Every structure is written in C-alpha cells, then in structure tokens.
Coordinates of C-alpha atoms in Angstrom, one line a residue:
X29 CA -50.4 49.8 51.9
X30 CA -47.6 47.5 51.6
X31 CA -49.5 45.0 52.8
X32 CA -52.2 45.3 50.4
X33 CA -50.2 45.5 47.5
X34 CA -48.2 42.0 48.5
X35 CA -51.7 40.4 48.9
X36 CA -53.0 42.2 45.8
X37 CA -49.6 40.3 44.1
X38 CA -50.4 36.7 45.8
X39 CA -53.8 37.1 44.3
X40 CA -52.4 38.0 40.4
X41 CA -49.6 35.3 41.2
X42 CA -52.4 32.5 41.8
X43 CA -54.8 33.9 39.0
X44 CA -52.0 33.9 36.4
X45 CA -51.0 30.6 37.6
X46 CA -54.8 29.4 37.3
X47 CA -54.9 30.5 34.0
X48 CA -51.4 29.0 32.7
X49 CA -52.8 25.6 34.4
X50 CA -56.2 25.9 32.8
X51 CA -53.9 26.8 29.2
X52 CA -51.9 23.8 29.4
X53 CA -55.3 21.6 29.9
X54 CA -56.9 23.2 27.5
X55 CA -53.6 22.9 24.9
X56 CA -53.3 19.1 26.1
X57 CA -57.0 18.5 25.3
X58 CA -56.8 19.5 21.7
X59 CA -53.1 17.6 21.4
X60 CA -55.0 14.5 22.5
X61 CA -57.8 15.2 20.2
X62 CA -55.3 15.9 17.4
X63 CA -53.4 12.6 18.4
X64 CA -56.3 10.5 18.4
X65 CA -57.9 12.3 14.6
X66 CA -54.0 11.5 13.4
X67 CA -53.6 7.7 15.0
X68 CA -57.3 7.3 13.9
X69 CA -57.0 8.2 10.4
X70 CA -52.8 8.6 9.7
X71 CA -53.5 11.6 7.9
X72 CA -52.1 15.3 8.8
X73 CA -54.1 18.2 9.9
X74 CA -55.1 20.5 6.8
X75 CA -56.6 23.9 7.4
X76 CA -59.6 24.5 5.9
X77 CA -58.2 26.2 2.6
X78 CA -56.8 22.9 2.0
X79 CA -59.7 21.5 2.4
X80 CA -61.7 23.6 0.4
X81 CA -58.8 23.2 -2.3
X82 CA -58.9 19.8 -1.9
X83 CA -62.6 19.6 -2.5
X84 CA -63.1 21.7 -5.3
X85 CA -60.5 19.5 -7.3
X86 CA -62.2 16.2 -6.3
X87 CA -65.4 17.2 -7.2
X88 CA -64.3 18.7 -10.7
X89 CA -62.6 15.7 -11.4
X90 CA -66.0 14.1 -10.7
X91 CA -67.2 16.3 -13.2
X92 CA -65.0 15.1 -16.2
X93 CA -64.9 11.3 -15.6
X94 CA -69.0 11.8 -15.8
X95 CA -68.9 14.1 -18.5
X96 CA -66.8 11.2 -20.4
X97 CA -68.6 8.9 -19.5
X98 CA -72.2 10.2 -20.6
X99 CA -71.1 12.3 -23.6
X100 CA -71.2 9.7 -26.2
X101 CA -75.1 9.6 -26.1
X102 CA -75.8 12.0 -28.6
X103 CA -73.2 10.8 -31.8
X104 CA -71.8 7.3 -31.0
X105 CA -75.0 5.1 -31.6
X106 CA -75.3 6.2 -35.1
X107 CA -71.4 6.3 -35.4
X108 CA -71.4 2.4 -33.8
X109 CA -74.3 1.7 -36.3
X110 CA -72.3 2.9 -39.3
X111 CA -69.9 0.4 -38.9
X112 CA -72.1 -2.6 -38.6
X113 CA -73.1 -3.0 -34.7
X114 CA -75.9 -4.0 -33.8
X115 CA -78.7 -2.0 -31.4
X116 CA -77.9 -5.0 -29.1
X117 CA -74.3 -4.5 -29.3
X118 CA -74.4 -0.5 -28.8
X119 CA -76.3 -1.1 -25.4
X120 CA -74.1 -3.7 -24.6
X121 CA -71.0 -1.1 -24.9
X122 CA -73.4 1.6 -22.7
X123 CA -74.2 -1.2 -20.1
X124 CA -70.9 -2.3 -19.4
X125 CA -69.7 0.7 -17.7
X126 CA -72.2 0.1 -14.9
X127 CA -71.4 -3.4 -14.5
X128 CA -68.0 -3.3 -13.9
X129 CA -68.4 -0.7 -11.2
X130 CA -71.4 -2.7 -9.8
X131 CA -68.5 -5.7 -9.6
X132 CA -65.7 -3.2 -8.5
X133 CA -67.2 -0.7 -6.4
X134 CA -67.8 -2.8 -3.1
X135 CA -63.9 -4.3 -3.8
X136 CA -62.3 -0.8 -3.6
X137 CA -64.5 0.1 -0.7
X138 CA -62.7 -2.7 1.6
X139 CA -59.0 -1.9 -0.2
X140 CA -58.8 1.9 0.2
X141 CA -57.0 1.0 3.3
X142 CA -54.2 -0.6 1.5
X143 CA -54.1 1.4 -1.8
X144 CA -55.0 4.8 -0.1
X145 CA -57.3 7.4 -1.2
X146 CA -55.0 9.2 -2.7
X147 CA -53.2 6.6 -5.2
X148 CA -57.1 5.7 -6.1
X149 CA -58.5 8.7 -7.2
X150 CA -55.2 10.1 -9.2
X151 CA -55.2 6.3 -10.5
X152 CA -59.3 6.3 -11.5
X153 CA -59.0 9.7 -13.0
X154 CA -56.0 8.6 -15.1
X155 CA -57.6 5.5 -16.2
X156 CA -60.8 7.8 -16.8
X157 CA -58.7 10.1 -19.1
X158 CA -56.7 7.5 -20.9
X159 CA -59.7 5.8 -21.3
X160 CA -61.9 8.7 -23.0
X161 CA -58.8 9.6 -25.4
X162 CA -58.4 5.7 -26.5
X163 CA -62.2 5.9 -26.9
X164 CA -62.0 8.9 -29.4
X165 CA -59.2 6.5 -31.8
X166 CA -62.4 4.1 -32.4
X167 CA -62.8 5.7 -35.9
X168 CA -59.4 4.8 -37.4
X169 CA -60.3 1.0 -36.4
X170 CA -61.5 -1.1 -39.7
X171 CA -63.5 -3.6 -39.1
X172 CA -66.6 -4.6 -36.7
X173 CA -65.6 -6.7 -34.9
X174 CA -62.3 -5.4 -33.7
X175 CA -64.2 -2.2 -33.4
X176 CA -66.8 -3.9 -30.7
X177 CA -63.6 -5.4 -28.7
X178 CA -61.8 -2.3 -28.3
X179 CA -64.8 -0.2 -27.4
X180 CA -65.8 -3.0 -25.0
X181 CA -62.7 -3.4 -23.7
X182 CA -62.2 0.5 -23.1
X183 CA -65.4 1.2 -21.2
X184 CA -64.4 -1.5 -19.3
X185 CA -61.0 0.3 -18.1
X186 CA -63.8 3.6 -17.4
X187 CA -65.8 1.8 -15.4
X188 CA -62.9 0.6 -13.0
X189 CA -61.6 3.8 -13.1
X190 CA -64.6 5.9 -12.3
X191 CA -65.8 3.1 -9.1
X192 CA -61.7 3.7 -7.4
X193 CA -62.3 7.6 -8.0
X194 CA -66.1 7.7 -7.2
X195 CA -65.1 5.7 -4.1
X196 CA -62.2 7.0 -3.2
X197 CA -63.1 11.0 -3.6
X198 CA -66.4 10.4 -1.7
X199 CA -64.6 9.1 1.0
X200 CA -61.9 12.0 1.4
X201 CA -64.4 14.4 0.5
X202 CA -66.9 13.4 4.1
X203 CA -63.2 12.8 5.7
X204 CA -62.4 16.4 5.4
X205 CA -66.0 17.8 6.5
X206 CA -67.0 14.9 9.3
X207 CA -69.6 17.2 11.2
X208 CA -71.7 18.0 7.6
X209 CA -71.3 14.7 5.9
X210 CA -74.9 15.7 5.0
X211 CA -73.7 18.5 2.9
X212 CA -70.6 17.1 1.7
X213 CA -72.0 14.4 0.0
X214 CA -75.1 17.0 -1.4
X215 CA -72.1 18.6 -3.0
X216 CA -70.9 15.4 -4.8
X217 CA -74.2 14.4 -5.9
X218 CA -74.2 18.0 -7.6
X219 CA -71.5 17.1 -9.5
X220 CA -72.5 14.1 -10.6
X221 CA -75.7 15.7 -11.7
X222 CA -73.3 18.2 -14.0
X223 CA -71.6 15.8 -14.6
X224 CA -75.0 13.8 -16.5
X225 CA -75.9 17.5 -18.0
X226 CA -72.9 18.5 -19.5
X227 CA -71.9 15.2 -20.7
X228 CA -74.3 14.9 -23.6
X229 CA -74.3 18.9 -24.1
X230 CA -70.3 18.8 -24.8
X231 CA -70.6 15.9 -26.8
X232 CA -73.2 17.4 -29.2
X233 CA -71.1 20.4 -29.0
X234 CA -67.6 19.3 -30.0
X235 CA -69.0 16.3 -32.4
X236 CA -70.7 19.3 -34.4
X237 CA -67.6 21.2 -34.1
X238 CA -64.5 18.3 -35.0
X239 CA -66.3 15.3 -35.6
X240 CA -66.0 12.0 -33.5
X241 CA -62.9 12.5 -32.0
X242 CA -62.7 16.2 -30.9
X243 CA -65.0 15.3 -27.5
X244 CA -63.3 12.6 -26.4
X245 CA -59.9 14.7 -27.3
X246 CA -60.8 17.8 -25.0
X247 CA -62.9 15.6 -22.2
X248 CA -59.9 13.2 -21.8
X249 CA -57.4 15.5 -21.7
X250 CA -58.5 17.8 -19.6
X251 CA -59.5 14.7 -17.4
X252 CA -55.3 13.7 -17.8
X253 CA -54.7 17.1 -16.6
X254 CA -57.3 17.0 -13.4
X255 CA -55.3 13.6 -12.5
X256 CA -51.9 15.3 -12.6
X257 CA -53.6 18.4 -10.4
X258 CA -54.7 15.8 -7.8
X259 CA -51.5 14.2 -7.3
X260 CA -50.4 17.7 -6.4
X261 CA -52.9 18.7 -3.9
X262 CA -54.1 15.3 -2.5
X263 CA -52.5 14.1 0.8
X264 CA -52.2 10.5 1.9
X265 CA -55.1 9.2 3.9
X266 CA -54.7 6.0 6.2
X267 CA -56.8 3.9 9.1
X268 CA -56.1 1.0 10.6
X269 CA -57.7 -1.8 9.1
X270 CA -60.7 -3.3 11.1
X271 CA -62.2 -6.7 10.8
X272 CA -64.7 -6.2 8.8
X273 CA -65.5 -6.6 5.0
X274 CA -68.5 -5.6 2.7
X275 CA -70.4 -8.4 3.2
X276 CA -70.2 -8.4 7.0
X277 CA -71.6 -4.9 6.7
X278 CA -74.7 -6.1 4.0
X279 CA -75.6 -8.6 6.8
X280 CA -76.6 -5.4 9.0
X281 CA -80.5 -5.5 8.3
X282 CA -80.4 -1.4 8.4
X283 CA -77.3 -1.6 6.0
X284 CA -78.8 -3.8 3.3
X285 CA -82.4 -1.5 4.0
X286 CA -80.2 1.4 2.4
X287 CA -78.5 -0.8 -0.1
X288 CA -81.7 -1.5 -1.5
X289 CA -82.7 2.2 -1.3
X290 CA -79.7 3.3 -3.1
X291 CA -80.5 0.1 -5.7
X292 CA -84.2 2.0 -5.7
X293 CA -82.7 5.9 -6.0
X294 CA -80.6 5.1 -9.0
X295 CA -83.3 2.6 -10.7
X296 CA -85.8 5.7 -10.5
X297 CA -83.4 8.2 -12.1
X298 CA -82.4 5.6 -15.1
X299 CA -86.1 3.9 -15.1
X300 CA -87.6 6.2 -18.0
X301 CA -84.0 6.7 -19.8
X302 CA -84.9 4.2 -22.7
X303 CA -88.2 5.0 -23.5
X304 CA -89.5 8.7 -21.8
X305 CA -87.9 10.2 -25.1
X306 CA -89.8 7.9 -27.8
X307 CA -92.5 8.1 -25.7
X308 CA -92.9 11.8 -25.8
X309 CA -91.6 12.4 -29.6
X310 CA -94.5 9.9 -30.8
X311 CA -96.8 11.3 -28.6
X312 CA -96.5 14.8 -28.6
X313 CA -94.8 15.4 -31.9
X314 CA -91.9 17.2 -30.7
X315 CA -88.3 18.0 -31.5
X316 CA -85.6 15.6 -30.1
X317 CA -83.5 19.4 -28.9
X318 CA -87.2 20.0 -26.6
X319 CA -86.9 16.0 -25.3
X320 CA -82.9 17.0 -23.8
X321 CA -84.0 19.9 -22.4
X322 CA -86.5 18.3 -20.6
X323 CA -84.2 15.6 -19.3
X324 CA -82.4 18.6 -18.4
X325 CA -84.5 20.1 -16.2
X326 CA -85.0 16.9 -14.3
X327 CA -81.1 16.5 -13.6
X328 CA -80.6 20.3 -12.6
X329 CA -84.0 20.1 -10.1
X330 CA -82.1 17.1 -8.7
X331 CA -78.8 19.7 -8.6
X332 CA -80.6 22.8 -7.1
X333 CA -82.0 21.2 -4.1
X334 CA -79.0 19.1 -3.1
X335 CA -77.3 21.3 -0.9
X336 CA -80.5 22.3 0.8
X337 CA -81.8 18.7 1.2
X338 CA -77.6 18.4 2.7
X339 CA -77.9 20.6 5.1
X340 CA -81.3 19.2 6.5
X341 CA -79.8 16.2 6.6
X342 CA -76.9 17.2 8.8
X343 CA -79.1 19.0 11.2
X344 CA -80.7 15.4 12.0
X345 CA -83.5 15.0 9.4
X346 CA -82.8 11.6 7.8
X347 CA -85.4 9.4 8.1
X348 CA -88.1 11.7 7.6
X349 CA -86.6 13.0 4.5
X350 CA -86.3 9.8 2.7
X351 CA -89.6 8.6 3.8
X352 CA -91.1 11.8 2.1
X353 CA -88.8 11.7 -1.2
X354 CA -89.9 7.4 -1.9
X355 CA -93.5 7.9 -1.1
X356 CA -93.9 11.1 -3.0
X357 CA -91.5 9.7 -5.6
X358 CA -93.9 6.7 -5.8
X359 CA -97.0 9.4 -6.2
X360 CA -95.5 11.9 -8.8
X361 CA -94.8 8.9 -11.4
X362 CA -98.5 7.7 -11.4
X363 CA -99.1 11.2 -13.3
X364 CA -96.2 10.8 -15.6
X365 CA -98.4 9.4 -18.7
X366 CA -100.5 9.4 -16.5
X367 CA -101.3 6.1 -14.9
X368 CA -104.5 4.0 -16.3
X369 CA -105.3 4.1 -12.9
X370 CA -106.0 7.9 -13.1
X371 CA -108.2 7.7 -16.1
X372 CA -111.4 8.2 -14.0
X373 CA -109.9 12.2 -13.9
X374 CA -107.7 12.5 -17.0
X375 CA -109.9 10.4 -19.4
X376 CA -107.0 9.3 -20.9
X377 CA -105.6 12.5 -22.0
X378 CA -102.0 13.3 -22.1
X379 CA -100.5 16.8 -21.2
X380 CA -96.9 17.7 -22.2
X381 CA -96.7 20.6 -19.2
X382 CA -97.7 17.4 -16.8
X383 CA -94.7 15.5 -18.2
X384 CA -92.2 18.8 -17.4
X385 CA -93.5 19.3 -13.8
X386 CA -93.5 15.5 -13.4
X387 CA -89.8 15.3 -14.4
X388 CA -89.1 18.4 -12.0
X389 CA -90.7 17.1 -9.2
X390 CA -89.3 13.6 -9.7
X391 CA -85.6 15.4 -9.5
X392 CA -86.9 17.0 -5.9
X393 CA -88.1 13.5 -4.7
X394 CA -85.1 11.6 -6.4
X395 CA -82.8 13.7 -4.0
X396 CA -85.1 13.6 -1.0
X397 CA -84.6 10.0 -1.4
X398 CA -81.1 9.1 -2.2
X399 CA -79.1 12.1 -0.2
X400 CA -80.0 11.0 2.9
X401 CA -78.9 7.5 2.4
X402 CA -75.5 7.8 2.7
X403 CA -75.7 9.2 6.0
X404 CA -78.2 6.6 7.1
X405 CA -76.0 4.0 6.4
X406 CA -72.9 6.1 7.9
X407 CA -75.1 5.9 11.0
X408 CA -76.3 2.4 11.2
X409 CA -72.3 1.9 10.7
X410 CA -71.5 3.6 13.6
X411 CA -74.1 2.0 15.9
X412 CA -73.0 -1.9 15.0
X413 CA -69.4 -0.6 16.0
X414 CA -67.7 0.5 13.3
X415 CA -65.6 3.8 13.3
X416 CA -65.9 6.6 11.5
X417 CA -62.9 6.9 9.6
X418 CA -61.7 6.0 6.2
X419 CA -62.5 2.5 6.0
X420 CA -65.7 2.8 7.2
X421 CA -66.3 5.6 4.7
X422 CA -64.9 3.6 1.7
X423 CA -67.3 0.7 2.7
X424 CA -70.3 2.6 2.6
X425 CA -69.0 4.7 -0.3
X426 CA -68.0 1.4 -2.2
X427 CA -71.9 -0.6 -1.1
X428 CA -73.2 2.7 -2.5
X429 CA -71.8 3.0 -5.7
X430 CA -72.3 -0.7 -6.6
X431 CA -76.3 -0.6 -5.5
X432 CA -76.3 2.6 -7.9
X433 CA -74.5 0.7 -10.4
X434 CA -77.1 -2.3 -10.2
X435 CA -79.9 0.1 -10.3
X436 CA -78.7 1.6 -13.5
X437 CA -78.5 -1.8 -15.3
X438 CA -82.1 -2.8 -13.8
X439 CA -83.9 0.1 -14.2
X440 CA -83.7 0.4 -18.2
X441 CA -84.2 -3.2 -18.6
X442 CA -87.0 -3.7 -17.1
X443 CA -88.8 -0.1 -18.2
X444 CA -88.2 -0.7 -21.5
X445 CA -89.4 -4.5 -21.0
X446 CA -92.6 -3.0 -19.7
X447 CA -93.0 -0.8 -22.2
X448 CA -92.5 -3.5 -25.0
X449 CA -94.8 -5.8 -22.9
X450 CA -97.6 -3.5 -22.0
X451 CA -97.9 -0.1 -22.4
X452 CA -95.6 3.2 -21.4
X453 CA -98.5 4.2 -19.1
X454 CA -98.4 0.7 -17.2
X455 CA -94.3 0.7 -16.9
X456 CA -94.8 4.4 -15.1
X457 CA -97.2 2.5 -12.9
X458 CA -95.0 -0.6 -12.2
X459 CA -92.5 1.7 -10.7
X460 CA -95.3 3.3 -8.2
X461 CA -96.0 0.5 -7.1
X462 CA -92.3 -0.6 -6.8
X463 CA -91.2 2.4 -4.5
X464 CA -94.9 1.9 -2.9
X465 CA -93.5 -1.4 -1.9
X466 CA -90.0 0.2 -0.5
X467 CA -91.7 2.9 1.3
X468 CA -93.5 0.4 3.4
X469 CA -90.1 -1.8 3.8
X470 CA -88.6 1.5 4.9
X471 CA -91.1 2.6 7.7
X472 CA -91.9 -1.0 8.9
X473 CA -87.9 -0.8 9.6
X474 CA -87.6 2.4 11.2
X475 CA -91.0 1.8 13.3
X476 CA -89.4 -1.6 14.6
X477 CA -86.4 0.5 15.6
X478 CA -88.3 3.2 17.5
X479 CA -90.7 0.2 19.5
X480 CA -87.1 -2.0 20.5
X481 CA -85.1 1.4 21.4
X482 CA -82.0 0.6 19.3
X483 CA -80.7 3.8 18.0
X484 CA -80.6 4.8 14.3
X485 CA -77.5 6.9 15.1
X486 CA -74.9 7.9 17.4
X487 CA -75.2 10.2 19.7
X488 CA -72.6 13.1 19.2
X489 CA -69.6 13.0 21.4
X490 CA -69.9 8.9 20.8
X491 CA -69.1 9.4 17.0
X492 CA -65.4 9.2 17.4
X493 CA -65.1 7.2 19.9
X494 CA -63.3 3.6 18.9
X495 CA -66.4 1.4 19.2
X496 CA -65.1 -1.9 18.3
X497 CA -64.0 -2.2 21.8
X498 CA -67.9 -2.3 22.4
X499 CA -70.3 -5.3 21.9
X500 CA -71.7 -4.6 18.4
X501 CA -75.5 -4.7 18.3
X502 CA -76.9 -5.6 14.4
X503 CA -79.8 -3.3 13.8

C-alpha cells in the first residue's frame, strides 16, 4: 500500500510538473506574441470594450464630418446665387473639397507614422468642426467676392481635415479588428453612406427650422464635441517606419489595379450626381422631395449590404466579389434610361419603377465593387513585403481616399459633359462600357496571377510575420 501510494505521488508530482511546464510555454508564447503586436505597432493591449468604444466613436465622428460636408446641397446654391456667384463658382466651392483630399490623402497616408493616429483624427475632426461653424458665418459677409474667398478658403480647411480623419480612423479602425478587416471597413463604408443620407436631410431640416446658419451651428458643434470625445478615448498608435512611400506602393501593378478600381467605385457612385435628378424631373414630371428619396434608396442599398458583403470578404471571397459587383455594375446602368442600345426591347420607352430598381441595384453592385478593394490591396501589400501594421494601413487607407477623391471630381465632369454633348441615355452607356473596360483589366490581372503562381494574399500565420526581411516580389 505504501508503496502504491508513493508511486501514485511520483506520478501526480511529474503530471503537475508537466502541466506547470506546458503553462509557462503556453504563458511565454502569448508574452512573445504580445511583445512582438507591441514592438510591431507601439500601441498597448485594449480589451475588446475598448475597442468597440473606440470604434463606435470613430465611426460617428465619420458620421458628422460627412454630414458637414454634404449638408449644404439642399440651401447653399441658391443662398451662393443670392449674393452674385456664379453656377461656375458654386461648383467650384463643392469641387474643392475633393481636390484637396485627392492632393492630401496619399500625404497623410505615409506621415501617420510621425503625427500618429491619434493626433490626426482629433486634429481632422477639429478642423472639420471649426470648419462647418466658420462656414455657417458666410451670411454676415458683404460682398461677393470676399464671400467666394472665404467659402473657398473654408472647404479647403474641410477637405484637409476630413482626408487626416478619414485616413487616420480607417486605419485604427482595421488596427483594432486585424482578422475581419473585411468587416471593419464594411462598417466605415456604412457610415460614410449615413453620413451622404443624413447630410442633405439635416440640412433641409435645420435651414427650414433657423435659416442658413442653424445646420452648420448644430453639425459643427456637435462635430467640436466628437473631437474632444476622441481625445479621451483614443490611444496612441505607433510602427516603425519602413522604406517605403506611396509611390513605391502605386508602382505594384496589383496596387495601382485597385487604385484604379477605387478611382472606378467612387466615379460610379458620383457619375449620375449632376444630372440623374434633371433628368428624371424633366422626364417624368416629378417632385424634387420623390428625386431625394430616390437617391436615398441608392445610398441606404449601398448601407444594408455592407456588413454582409464584409463578412464575405473576410472569409476569403475577394476577387470573386469585385469581379461580380463591376460587371454587373457595368450591366445594371445600360437600363438606367435605358441604353439606345436596348431600344430593340424597350422601343424607347422610359419606366420610373426601372430607374428605382436600377438605383437599388447599382447601390448592391457599387458595394460588391469597392468593399473588397481595400482588402485587395491590404493583400497585394503584404505579398510585396510590406507589414501589416499602421503604416501599411495608412498607405493603403491614404491611396484609397485620394483615388475616391479623383473619382468624385471625374465622374460629374464628364457625366454631365456627356449629357450636354449627347444625350442622358448615351452618358449611362459611356459608363457601361467604361466599367466593361475595367472588368476586363481586372480578370486579365487576376488570370495572369493564377497561370504564374504568385499569390494574391498571404497565407495566414505569414500575415504578421516581418516580411521586409524577405525578397519582395511585385505582383
């Protein structure tokens, strides 16, 4: 008996040692995982409460700077117009806010290293705020010309505030969530959807209410408030700087595939801006109220399927997704007017039900297109040796805002061109043929890919893994 019970002992001695060694491997192997997340990115471990905080805030904040910035369609034309501007000068005011983030986008990208992610997106959404409360002073201003300046000069200050945030909060956001990137950045495009709805709706609202002022009054303070929230909850993010800029990741043939996709996505979403709503008021004879609400219900398709289109994304579906959202993209707007081409079926009849199920489906094929992007190009990134960390992130975020940016200053232009030119059924067709044209670029790249057996992505336990010490292969 005694016997048994001593070896019985040696056996619980050795177990419970076995298990204290297998422990302090296991608690090593999660300290050296910690260590290299914290010497990767210099930021501190936040539980996922604080992340969740942490997103919420960013993405509201989102919210408001969008809100400002696309409120003022409703009143300010006719308010710029009553003191002596030109239709010229007006769009020159609305353009200017996507030029200077097309110009300052990619520029914040490659210094969110050195600023931080924090100090840029409490600094974008206090510009933002300052901005939008400046902007709401206009009236008291005699004078057109001083009037133009100021309002020039103050959409300029939005426009670099709203690239550091857009930039910066994107970037913290997909740092906080690395293994549903997908999903994360589903979620921003959501509120930058809101952001497009509830702009003009608050703007109406409040102008009706209070006059010129009042909007910018309540969007820019509460943005001044969302900035002063941030600073609270925000911690600082660092990486150490890598050798690599921008244009060194444009010269990646994949990379400047998805530049020009993101150039496509947002060209597509602002392409019928100018002219859909004159379009449908002189052809179907209907209210202006019936014209937003059908803009509406293209933005909140484009919403709704986000997260969905997100998740796919994250469980591997990329390619495939963005090859069905620009070729069905390119499809849907041939039955937008519909297209001259189609005349052998519609005998050039018009239909305003076609134009609401066109608008909703184009919303579902605009996300199908641009969601996956970012992730793409995350990807491509991380196969020419780049890390996954906050540089890398403010890169891509920074290439992606600007290509949006340029697509938002293109896609007007050259719809409402077309339409002056031709017809508003041939400037529908243009753009089919357009994406047809991208689709093809798209699938001759990822085709070339799949024959040479260069990846399109990482595989998983590589995606953290400091790669520059690795030959980089351009694909």
């Amino acid at each position: 008996m005694g016997e048994s019970a001593k070896h019985i002992d040696e056996n619980m001695n050795r177990h419970g040692e076995a298990e204290m060694e297998q422990s302090l491997e296991d608690s090593q192997t999660v300290d050296e995982k910690l260590s290299h997340r914290r010497s990767s990115t210099g930021s501190q471990i936040l539980t996922k409460k604080q992340k969740i905080l942490r997103i919420a805030a960013l993405l509201f904040s989102q919210v408001c700077v969008l809100s400002g910035y696309s409120m003022i369609s409703p009143f300010f034309p006719q308010e710029a117009k009553s003191v002596g501007l030109t239709q010229t000068e007006v769009g020159v005011i609305f353009s200017i806010f996507a030029a200077v983030t097309f110009v300052m986008s990619p520029i914040y990208g490659v210094a969110i290293v050195r600023l931080g992610p924090k100090f840029m997106c409490v600094a974008g959404c206090f510009l933002c705020g300052g901005a939008s409360l400046l902007f709401g002073l206009l009236n008291y201003i005699p004078g057109k010309d001083v009037f133009f300046v100021l309002a020039l000069l103050i959409r300029v200050a939005e426009g670099n505030g709203s690239a550091m945030l857009s930039v910066a909060s994107a970037t913290m956001i997909l740092e906080s969530f690395e293994s549903a990137t997908g999903l994360m950045y589903s979620l921003i495009e959501m509120s930058v959807a809101v952001g497009y709805i509830g702009g003009p709706a608050f703007g109406a609202a409040f102008y009706a209410i209070g006059g010129y002022s009042l909007p910018f009054m309540v969007v820019g303070g509460l943005t001044l408030a969302m900035s002063f929230i941030l600073l609270l909850v925000l911690t600082n993010e660092k990486a150490e700087a890598q050798a690599a800029n921008f244009l060194a990741l444009l010269k990646i043939p994949g990379i400047m595939v998805m530049f020009m996709l993101f150039v496509l996505s947002s060209l597509t979403m602002t392409y019928l801006d100018p002219v859909l709503s004159g379009w449908m008021v002189d052809t179907f004879s209907i209210t202006t109220s019936t014209v937003g609400l059908i803009f509406v219900s293209w933005s909140a398709a484009y919403a709704i399927v986000s997260p969905l289109i997100g998740k796919l994304v994250d469980k591997g579906y990329v390619f495939s997704i963005m090859l069905l959202g620009v070729f069905s993209s390119a499809i849907i707007f041939l039955f937008m007017a519909p297209s001259p081409l189609l005349d052998f079926i519609f005998h050039k009849q018009t239909y305003l039900w076609m134009v609401v199920v066109v608008c909703v489906l184009e919303g579902i094929s605009g996300a199908l297109l641009y969601i996956p992007c970012y992730q793409a190009a995350i990807n491509i990134a991380g196969v020419n040796g780049y890390k996954q960390n906050v540089q890398t992130y403010g890169l891509v975020s920074g290439m992606m805002n600007s290509g949006y940016a340029l697509g938002s200053l293109a896609g007007p232009l050259l719809s409402g061109y077309l339409t002056d030119k031709y017809t508003f059924k041939w400037a529908t067709t243009v753009m089919t043929f357009v994406l047809m044209g991208m689709g093809v670029v798209l699938a001759l790249y990822v085709t070339i890919m799949k024959m040479t057996g260069r990846p399109l992505s990482l595989p998983p336990e590589q995606e953290t893994k400091p790669l520059l010490s690795s030959p980089i292969n351009q694909s």
